[in-house]
Coordinates of C-alpha atoms and ligand atoms in Angstrom, one line a residue:
M16 CA 88.4 -25.1 19.6
N17 CA 85.1 -23.5 20.6
T18 CA 83.2 -26.3 22.4
V19 CA 79.7 -26.8 23.7
L20 CA 79.1 -29.2 26.6
V21 CA 75.6 -30.6 26.9
G22 CA 73.7 -33.1 29.1
T23 CA 72.4 -36.1 27.2
Q24 CA 69.7 -37.3 29.6
W25 CA 67.4 -35.4 32.0
G26 CA 70.0 -33.2 33.7
D27 CA 72.4 -33.7 36.6
E28 CA 74.8 -35.8 34.4
G29 CA 77.8 -34.2 36.2
K30 CA 78.2 -31.3 33.7
G31 CA 79.6 -29.0 36.5
K32 CA 82.5 -31.4 37.3
I33 CA 83.4 -31.9 33.6
I34 CA 83.3 -28.1 32.9
D35 CA 85.6 -27.6 35.9
I36 CA 88.1 -30.1 34.4
L37 CA 87.9 -28.8 30.9
A38 CA 88.0 -25.1 31.9
K39 CA 91.8 -25.0 32.1
N40 CA 92.0 -25.4 28.3
F41 CA 89.7 -22.5 27.6
D42 CA 89.8 -18.7 28.0
Y43 CA 86.0 -18.1 28.2
I44 CA 83.3 -20.2 29.8
V45 CA 79.7 -19.2 28.9
R46 CA 76.3 -20.2 30.2
Y47 CA 73.7 -19.8 27.4
Q48 CA 70.3 -21.0 28.6
G49 CA 68.3 -21.9 31.7
G50 CA 68.6 -20.1 35.0
N51 CA 68.9 -21.0 38.6
N52 CA 66.9 -24.2 38.0
A53 CA 70.4 -25.6 37.3
G54 CA 72.6 -26.9 40.1
H55 CA 76.1 -27.7 39.0
T56 CA 78.4 -29.2 41.7
V57 CA 82.1 -28.9 41.6
I58 CA 84.3 -30.3 44.4
V59 CA 87.8 -28.9 44.7
E60 CA 90.1 -30.0 47.6
N61 CA 87.1 -31.2 49.7
Q62 CA 85.3 -27.8 49.2
E63 CA 81.9 -28.1 47.5
F64 CA 80.6 -25.4 45.2
V65 CA 77.1 -25.5 43.8
F66 CA 76.6 -23.1 40.9
H67 CA 73.1 -22.1 39.8
L68 CA 73.9 -19.1 37.5
I69 CA 77.6 -18.5 37.6
P70 CA 79.6 -20.6 35.1
S71 CA 81.4 -23.5 36.8
G72 CA 84.7 -22.3 35.2
I73 CA 84.9 -19.4 37.7
L74 CA 87.0 -21.5 40.0
Y75 CA 89.9 -21.3 37.6
P76 CA 91.8 -18.0 38.2
G77 CA 92.0 -15.8 35.1
K78 CA 89.2 -17.4 33.1
M79 CA 86.5 -15.1 31.7
C80 CA 83.0 -16.2 32.6
C81 CA 79.9 -15.0 30.8
I82 CA 76.1 -15.3 31.2
G83 CA 74.6 -15.0 27.7
N84 CA 71.4 -13.5 26.5
G85 CA 69.6 -16.9 26.6
V86 CA 69.9 -17.2 30.4
V87 CA 67.1 -16.0 32.7
I88 CA 68.6 -14.2 35.7
D89 CA 67.2 -14.0 39.2
P90 CA 69.3 -11.1 40.6
E91 CA 68.8 -12.2 44.2
V92 CA 70.3 -15.6 43.4
F93 CA 73.0 -14.1 41.3
F94 CA 74.3 -11.7 44.0
E95 CA 73.9 -14.3 46.7
E96 CA 76.1 -16.6 44.6
L97 CA 78.7 -13.9 44.3
T98 CA 78.7 -13.3 48.0
A99 CA 79.2 -17.1 48.6
L100 CA 82.1 -17.1 46.2
K101 CA 83.7 -14.1 47.9
N102 CA 83.3 -15.8 51.3
K103 CA 85.2 -18.8 49.9
G104 CA 88.0 -16.6 48.7
I105 CA 87.3 -16.9 45.0
E106 CA 88.3 -13.7 43.1
F107 CA 86.1 -12.7 40.1
K108 CA 86.7 -9.0 39.6
N109 CA 86.7 -8.1 35.9
R110 CA 86.2 -11.7 34.8
L111 CA 82.4 -12.1 35.1
K112 CA 80.2 -10.6 32.4
V113 CA 76.4 -10.6 32.0
S114 CA 74.6 -10.0 28.8
L115 CA 72.5 -6.8 28.7
M116 CA 70.0 -8.8 26.7
A117 CA 69.4 -11.5 29.4
H118 CA 65.9 -11.6 30.8
V119 CA 65.3 -11.0 34.5
I120 CA 63.2 -13.1 36.9
F121 CA 60.8 -11.1 39.1
P122 CA 59.0 -12.2 42.2
Y123 CA 55.8 -12.6 40.2
H124 CA 57.5 -15.2 38.0
R125 CA 58.5 -17.3 41.1
I126 CA 55.0 -17.1 42.6
L127 CA 53.3 -17.8 39.2
D128 CA 55.5 -20.9 38.7
V129 CA 54.2 -22.4 41.9
L130 CA 50.6 -21.3 41.5
R131 CA 50.4 -22.6 37.9
E132 CA 51.5 -26.0 39.1
T133 CA 48.6 -26.2 41.5
K134 CA 46.2 -25.7 38.6
R135 CA 47.7 -28.4 36.3
T136 CA 46.3 -31.9 36.0
N137 CA 49.7 -33.2 35.0
K138 CA 52.1 -31.4 37.3
I139 CA 55.6 -30.9 35.8
G140 CA 57.4 -30.8 39.2
T141 CA 59.2 -27.6 38.3
T142 CA 62.0 -26.2 40.5
G143 CA 59.6 -23.3 41.4
R144 CA 62.3 -20.7 40.5
G145 CA 60.1 -18.8 38.0
I146 CA 62.0 -20.1 35.0
G147 CA 58.9 -21.0 32.8
P148 CA 57.0 -17.7 33.5
C149 CA 60.1 -15.6 32.8
Y150 CA 60.7 -17.3 29.4
S151 CA 56.9 -17.0 28.7
D152 CA 57.2 -13.2 29.2
K153 CA 60.3 -13.2 26.9
I154 CA 58.3 -14.9 24.1
N155 CA 55.2 -12.8 24.9
R156 CA 57.4 -9.7 24.4
C157 CA 56.7 -8.2 27.8
G158 CA 59.9 -9.4 29.5
I159 CA 62.3 -7.1 31.3
R160 CA 66.0 -7.4 30.5
V161 CA 69.2 -6.5 32.4
V162 CA 69.6 -3.4 30.2
D163 CA 66.1 -2.2 31.4
L164 CA 67.3 -2.3 35.1
L165 CA 69.9 0.3 34.2
N166 CA 67.3 2.9 33.0
K167 CA 64.9 4.0 35.7
D168 CA 62.3 5.4 33.3
I169 CA 62.2 2.3 31.1
L170 CA 62.1 0.0 34.1
K171 CA 59.2 2.0 35.5
E172 CA 57.2 1.9 32.3
K173 CA 57.8 -1.9 31.7
L174 CA 57.1 -2.9 35.3
L175 CA 53.9 -0.8 35.5
D176 CA 52.7 -2.4 32.3
N177 CA 53.5 -5.9 33.6
L178 CA 51.9 -5.4 37.0
K179 CA 48.7 -3.9 35.4
E180 CA 48.0 -7.1 33.7
K181 CA 49.6 -9.6 36.1
N182 CA 48.0 -8.2 39.2
E183 CA 44.6 -8.7 37.6
I184 CA 45.5 -12.3 36.7
F185 CA 46.8 -13.0 40.2
K186 CA 43.7 -11.7 41.8
K187 CA 41.1 -13.2 39.5
V188 CA 42.6 -16.5 38.6
Y189 CA 44.8 -17.4 41.6
N190 CA 43.1 -15.4 44.4
H191 CA 46.5 -13.9 45.2
K192 CA 46.8 -10.3 46.4
G193 CA 49.3 -9.3 43.7
F194 CA 52.4 -7.2 43.9
S195 CA 53.3 -3.7 44.9
F196 CA 55.0 -1.6 42.3
D197 CA 57.0 0.5 44.7
D198 CA 58.6 -2.5 46.5
I199 CA 59.7 -4.3 43.3
Y200 CA 60.7 -1.0 41.6
S201 CA 63.1 0.1 44.3
T202 CA 64.6 -3.4 44.8
Y203 CA 65.2 -3.9 41.1
L204 CA 66.6 -0.4 40.6
S205 CA 69.2 -1.2 43.2
Y206 CA 69.9 -4.6 41.5
G207 CA 70.4 -2.5 38.3
E208 CA 73.1 -0.4 40.1
K209 CA 74.8 -3.6 41.3
F210 CA 74.7 -5.1 37.7
R211 CA 76.6 -2.1 36.2
E212 CA 79.9 -3.6 36.9
Y213 CA 79.0 -6.9 35.1
A214 CA 76.5 -6.0 32.4
C215 CA 77.9 -5.7 28.9
D216 CA 77.6 -6.6 25.2
V217 CA 78.5 -10.3 25.5
V218 CA 78.0 -10.8 21.7
S219 CA 80.9 -8.4 20.9
L220 CA 83.0 -9.9 23.7
L221 CA 82.7 -13.4 22.3
Y222 CA 83.2 -12.2 18.8
D223 CA 86.5 -10.5 19.7
A224 CA 87.6 -13.5 21.8
N225 CA 87.0 -15.8 18.9
K226 CA 88.8 -13.4 16.5
N227 CA 91.8 -13.4 18.9
R228 CA 91.7 -17.2 19.0
M229 CA 90.8 -17.5 22.6
P230 CA 88.8 -20.7 22.9
I231 CA 85.3 -20.6 24.3
L232 CA 83.6 -23.4 26.3
F233 CA 79.8 -23.3 26.5
E234 CA 78.3 -24.8 29.6
G235 CA 74.9 -26.3 29.0
A236 CA 72.4 -26.6 31.8
Q237 CA 69.6 -29.2 32.1
G238 CA 69.8 -32.0 29.5
T239 CA 68.6 -33.0 26.1
F240 CA 65.3 -34.5 27.3
L241 CA 64.4 -31.4 29.3
D242 CA 64.8 -29.3 26.1
I243 CA 61.6 -27.4 25.3
D244 CA 61.6 -28.8 21.7
F245 CA 63.3 -32.1 21.9
G246 CA 62.5 -33.2 25.4
T247 CA 59.7 -35.2 26.9
Y248 CA 57.2 -32.3 26.5
P249 CA 55.4 -31.0 28.5
F250 CA 57.7 -32.4 31.3
V251 CA 60.6 -30.2 30.2
T252 CA 62.2 -26.9 31.1
S253 CA 61.5 -23.8 29.1
S254 CA 64.7 -23.3 27.1
N255 CA 66.8 -25.1 24.5
A256 CA 69.2 -27.2 26.5
T257 CA 70.6 -28.8 23.4
S258 CA 73.6 -27.6 21.5
G259 CA 71.6 -25.4 19.2
G260 CA 70.8 -23.2 22.2
A261 CA 74.5 -22.2 22.4
P262 CA 74.6 -19.8 19.3
I263 CA 71.1 -18.5 20.0
G264 CA 71.8 -18.0 23.7
S265 CA 75.2 -16.4 23.4
G266 CA 75.4 -14.7 20.0
L267 CA 78.5 -16.5 18.8
A268 CA 77.7 -17.7 15.3
L269 CA 76.9 -21.3 14.6
T270 CA 79.9 -21.5 12.1
K271 CA 82.3 -20.7 15.0
I272 CA 81.5 -23.7 17.0
D273 CA 83.9 -26.6 16.5
K274 CA 83.0 -29.4 18.8
I275 CA 80.1 -30.8 20.9
I276 CA 80.8 -32.8 24.0
G277 CA 77.9 -34.9 25.6
V278 CA 77.9 -35.9 29.2
A279 CA 76.0 -39.1 30.2
K280 CA 75.7 -40.7 33.6
A281 CA 76.5 -44.4 33.6
Y282 CA 72.9 -44.9 34.6
T283 CA 69.9 -42.5 34.3
T284 CA 68.3 -40.1 36.8
R285 CA 65.4 -37.6 36.6
V286 CA 64.0 -35.0 39.0
G287 CA 60.4 -34.0 38.7
E288 CA 57.6 -35.7 36.8
G289 CA 57.4 -37.2 33.3
P290 CA 58.0 -40.6 31.5
F291 CA 61.1 -42.6 32.5
P292 CA 61.1 -46.0 30.8
T293 CA 64.1 -47.5 32.6
E294 CA 63.2 -46.3 36.1
F295 CA 64.1 -48.8 38.9
D296 CA 61.6 -50.1 41.4
K297 CA 61.4 -48.3 44.7
D298 CA 63.9 -50.5 46.7
F299 CA 66.6 -50.6 44.0
A300 CA 66.2 -46.8 43.3
Q301 CA 66.8 -46.2 47.0
K302 CA 70.0 -48.3 47.0
I303 CA 71.5 -46.5 43.9
R304 CA 70.3 -43.1 45.2
G305 CA 72.2 -43.8 48.4
I306 CA 75.4 -44.8 46.7
G307 CA 75.2 -42.0 44.0
K308 CA 73.9 -39.4 46.5
E309 CA 71.1 -38.7 44.0
F310 CA 69.4 -35.7 45.6
G311 CA 68.8 -32.5 43.6
A312 CA 71.5 -29.9 43.8
T313 CA 68.9 -27.1 43.6
T314 CA 65.8 -28.3 45.4
G315 CA 67.2 -31.3 47.4
R316 CA 64.5 -33.6 46.0
P317 CA 65.3 -37.3 45.7
R318 CA 66.2 -38.0 42.1
R319 CA 64.4 -40.9 40.4
C320 CA 67.0 -43.5 39.2
G321 CA 67.1 -46.1 36.4
W322 CA 69.3 -48.1 34.0
F323 CA 71.3 -46.6 31.3
D324 CA 69.1 -45.9 28.3
A325 CA 71.0 -46.2 25.1
V326 CA 68.0 -45.2 23.0
L327 CA 67.9 -41.9 24.8
V328 CA 71.6 -41.2 24.6
K329 CA 71.8 -42.2 20.9
T330 CA 69.0 -39.7 20.2
A331 CA 70.9 -37.1 22.2
V332 CA 74.1 -37.8 20.2
D333 CA 72.1 -37.2 16.9
I334 CA 70.2 -34.1 18.0
N335 CA 73.2 -32.3 19.5
G336 CA 75.7 -33.5 17.0
I337 CA 77.9 -34.9 19.8
N338 CA 81.4 -35.9 18.7
D339 CA 82.8 -36.8 22.0
L340 CA 81.1 -38.5 25.0
V341 CA 82.0 -38.3 28.7
I342 CA 80.6 -40.9 31.1
T343 CA 80.2 -40.0 34.7
K344 CA 79.5 -41.8 38.0
L345 CA 80.8 -45.2 36.7
D346 CA 81.9 -45.8 40.3
V347 CA 78.3 -45.8 41.5
L348 CA 77.8 -49.2 39.7
D349 CA 81.0 -50.8 41.2
S350 CA 79.2 -53.1 43.6
L351 CA 76.5 -54.5 41.2
E352 CA 76.5 -58.1 40.2
K353 CA 74.3 -57.5 37.1
I354 CA 73.8 -54.4 35.0
K355 CA 71.2 -53.7 32.3
V356 CA 71.3 -51.4 29.3
C357 CA 68.1 -50.4 27.5
V358 CA 68.5 -51.0 23.7
G359 CA 64.9 -50.5 22.6
Y360 CA 61.3 -49.9 23.7
E361 CA 58.5 -52.4 23.1
Y362 CA 55.0 -51.2 22.8
K363 CA 52.0 -53.2 21.6
G364 CA 54.3 -55.8 19.9
K365 CA 56.4 -53.2 18.1
V366 CA 60.0 -52.5 19.1
F367 CA 61.2 -48.9 18.8
K368 CA 64.9 -48.4 18.3
T369 CA 64.6 -44.6 18.1
F370 CA 63.1 -42.3 20.7
P371 CA 59.4 -42.3 20.2
Q372 CA 57.7 -38.9 19.8
D373 CA 54.4 -40.3 20.9
F374 CA 53.9 -39.6 24.5
E375 CA 51.5 -42.6 24.8
V376 CA 54.3 -44.9 23.6
L377 CA 56.9 -43.4 25.8
S378 CA 54.8 -43.5 28.9
N379 CA 53.6 -47.1 28.4
C380 CA 56.4 -48.9 26.6
Q381 CA 58.5 -51.8 28.1
P382 CA 62.2 -51.3 27.9
V383 CA 64.2 -54.0 26.0
Y384 CA 67.3 -54.8 28.0
K385 CA 70.7 -56.3 27.4
D386 CA 72.2 -57.8 30.6
F387 CA 75.8 -57.5 31.6
C388 CA 77.9 -58.9 34.4
G389 CA 79.1 -56.2 36.8
W390 CA 82.8 -55.7 37.7
Q391 CA 82.4 -55.7 41.5
A392 CA 85.6 -53.8 42.0
D393 CA 86.5 -50.3 43.2
T394 CA 87.2 -48.0 40.3
H395 CA 87.5 -44.6 41.9
K396 CA 91.3 -44.6 42.1
I397 CA 91.8 -45.7 38.5
T398 CA 93.1 -43.0 36.0
K399 CA 93.9 -45.1 32.9
F400 CA 91.3 -46.7 30.7
S401 CA 93.4 -49.9 30.3
K402 CA 93.4 -50.3 34.1
L403 CA 89.6 -50.5 34.4
P404 CA 88.2 -53.9 35.3
K405 CA 87.4 -56.0 32.1
N406 CA 83.6 -55.9 32.6
A407 CA 83.7 -52.1 33.1
K408 CA 85.6 -51.7 29.9
N409 CA 83.1 -54.0 28.2
Y410 CA 80.2 -51.9 29.6
L411 CA 81.7 -48.7 28.3
K412 CA 82.5 -50.2 24.9
I413 CA 78.9 -51.4 24.5
I414 CA 77.7 -47.9 25.4
E415 CA 80.1 -46.5 22.9
G416 CA 78.8 -48.8 20.2
L417 CA 75.2 -48.1 20.9
A418 CA 75.7 -44.4 21.1
G419 CA 77.8 -44.4 18.0
V420 CA 80.4 -42.0 19.4
R421 CA 83.7 -42.3 21.2
I422 CA 84.0 -42.0 25.0
S423 CA 87.0 -39.7 25.8
L424 CA 86.7 -39.4 29.6
V425 CA 85.2 -41.5 32.3
S426 CA 84.5 -40.0 35.7
V427 CA 84.8 -42.3 38.7
G428 CA 84.2 -40.0 41.6
S429 CA 83.2 -36.4 42.4
K430 CA 86.7 -35.0 42.8
R431 CA 88.9 -33.5 40.1
K432 CA 91.4 -36.3 40.2
E433 CA 88.8 -39.1 40.0
M434 CA 88.9 -39.2 36.2
V435 CA 89.9 -41.8 33.6
K436 CA 91.4 -40.4 30.4
R437 CA 91.2 -42.4 27.2
Ligands
GDP8 P1 75.1 -31.2 36.8 O1 73.8 -30.5 37.0 O2 75.1 -32.0 35.5 O3 76.3 -30.4 36.9 O4 75.3 -32.4 37.9 P2 75.0 -32.2 39.5 O5 76.1 -31.4 40.1 O6 73.6 -31.7 39.7 O7 75.0 -33.7 39.9 C1 76.1 -34.5 39.8 C2 76.5 -35.0 41.2 O8 77.4 -36.1 41.0 C3 77.3 -34.0 42.0 O9 77.0 -34.1 43.3 C4 78.8 -34.3 41.7 O10 79.6 -34.0 42.7 C5 78.7 -35.8 41.6 N1 79.6 -36.5 40.6 C6 80.0 -36.0 39.4 N2 80.8 -36.9 38.8 C7 80.8 -38.0 39.7 C8 81.4 -39.3 39.6 O11 82.0 -39.7 38.6 N3 81.2 -40.2 40.6 C9 80.4 -39.8 41.7 N4 80.3 -40.7 42.7 N5 79.9 -38.6 41.8 C10 80.1 -37.7 40.8
IMO9 P1 71.0 -29.1 35.8 O1 71.6 -28.0 35.0 C1 67.6 -31.7 36.6 C2 63.6 -30.1 35.8 C3 62.7 -29.9 37.0 C4 61.4 -30.2 36.3 C5 61.6 -29.6 34.9 C6 61.0 -28.2 34.7 O2 71.5 -29.1 37.2 O3 71.2 -30.4 35.1 P2 61.8 -25.8 35.6 O4 62.0 -25.3 37.0 O5 63.0 -25.8 34.7 O6 60.6 -25.2 34.9 O7 61.5 -27.4 35.8 O8 63.0 -29.6 34.7 N1 65.0 -29.5 35.9 C7 66.1 -30.1 36.1 N2 66.3 -31.4 36.4 N3 68.7 -30.9 36.5 C8 68.4 -29.6 36.2 O9 69.5 -28.7 35.9 C9 67.1 -29.1 36.0 N4 66.6 -28.0 35.7 C10 65.2 -28.2 35.6 O10 63.0 -30.8 38.0 O11 61.2 -31.6 36.1
MG10 MG1 72.4 -30.4 38.5

């Protein structure tokens, strides 16, 4: 069954861990959007791996891992990640493929990402990795793709064209000295040489895999509310993090996708700016951040924390077409006496049961909560749903009812074994 796994909140739901668990049932694991703004953590036998670009399935020997056309690739980060894998003894020869059509991040994208933020009234709090500017170039039809790095004449022409315009903007708008063609050209030509062993037609690869009944798992990055269309715009990332991004960002046809799995944290977190109706006050946020180790896997920034928002997750279920929900980090709530779940938003006397599109409402609404008694027991060694404390089961069943979809797995710790199957 070709399956897409997506985040249902604002990212960092624990997608990496779940991909790692599911990967054994698939032959291909594919990243289809985002770039090294993602940080997916997998812990195997006390060894921690944080993936930014490489699919989290790479830890399973023999699995094919692909980076689709929808991903933006920073070559420096890509090759650094490969070196780190090699140093940890992970073999990836002949099982890592990169789409020739994927767009490439250049130094000017990274710098522009940071400079643009300084000019905005409402800062987004981006990861500063050049993601937005690279996708802007793609849409503006001046982007440079992996295939272009393999042809020295084409790379020269495209890079000269880009720098002609960009260096003027850097100087006139940002008072920045701009970029030298020679430096970038020689560096990226050498990246091109290093890409030869990985770059290929991923569309045909996936088409053949599907024809040969080899199941494909799509690894979403970010989360539904960071999606460029469906997220809390403009506080979003620049790609389609929802399930619709999978066919677009990989080339496997929509009709070949069988299942959509959503991952939701048992509470909510967000890194960067933007509305967050169920956000905790400072002290409680600090407590949960401590227990859940809520610090960004990419930038190390403290994550904002809040109660589980069922309005948000139900909307994600609908937008993505989720037919299977995974709840992560239930263990983080183990010690709490009372737990709240947001079931609606109140704004100027009106209660919203669906996600409001009006930014004014979302930014100023009061969450409507249902209160629950906590379970105040350790869950991290439990592996069977029936063995969970009564109040934990109740909490999960309430979430299931509000989200309108079945929970198939509950994660109760960061390690592979710390998992409750239903
Ligand atoms: P992703 O971006 O969705 O892959 O998530 P991240 O890796 O950025 O953040 C999730 C963090 O929570 C990682 O540090 C994981 O090791 C950790 N984690 C995942 N599942 C669980 C869980 O069930 N319990 C606890 N305590 N930690 C978890
Ligand atoms: P994973 O895959 C959490 C957030 C940034 C910022 C906004 C835009 O690990 O869940 P960008 O650099 O993409 O232009 O930043 O999106 N953001 C993430 N937050 N997890 C992520 O990825 C994120 N990727 C981007 O913090 O608010
Ligand atoms: Mg992450």
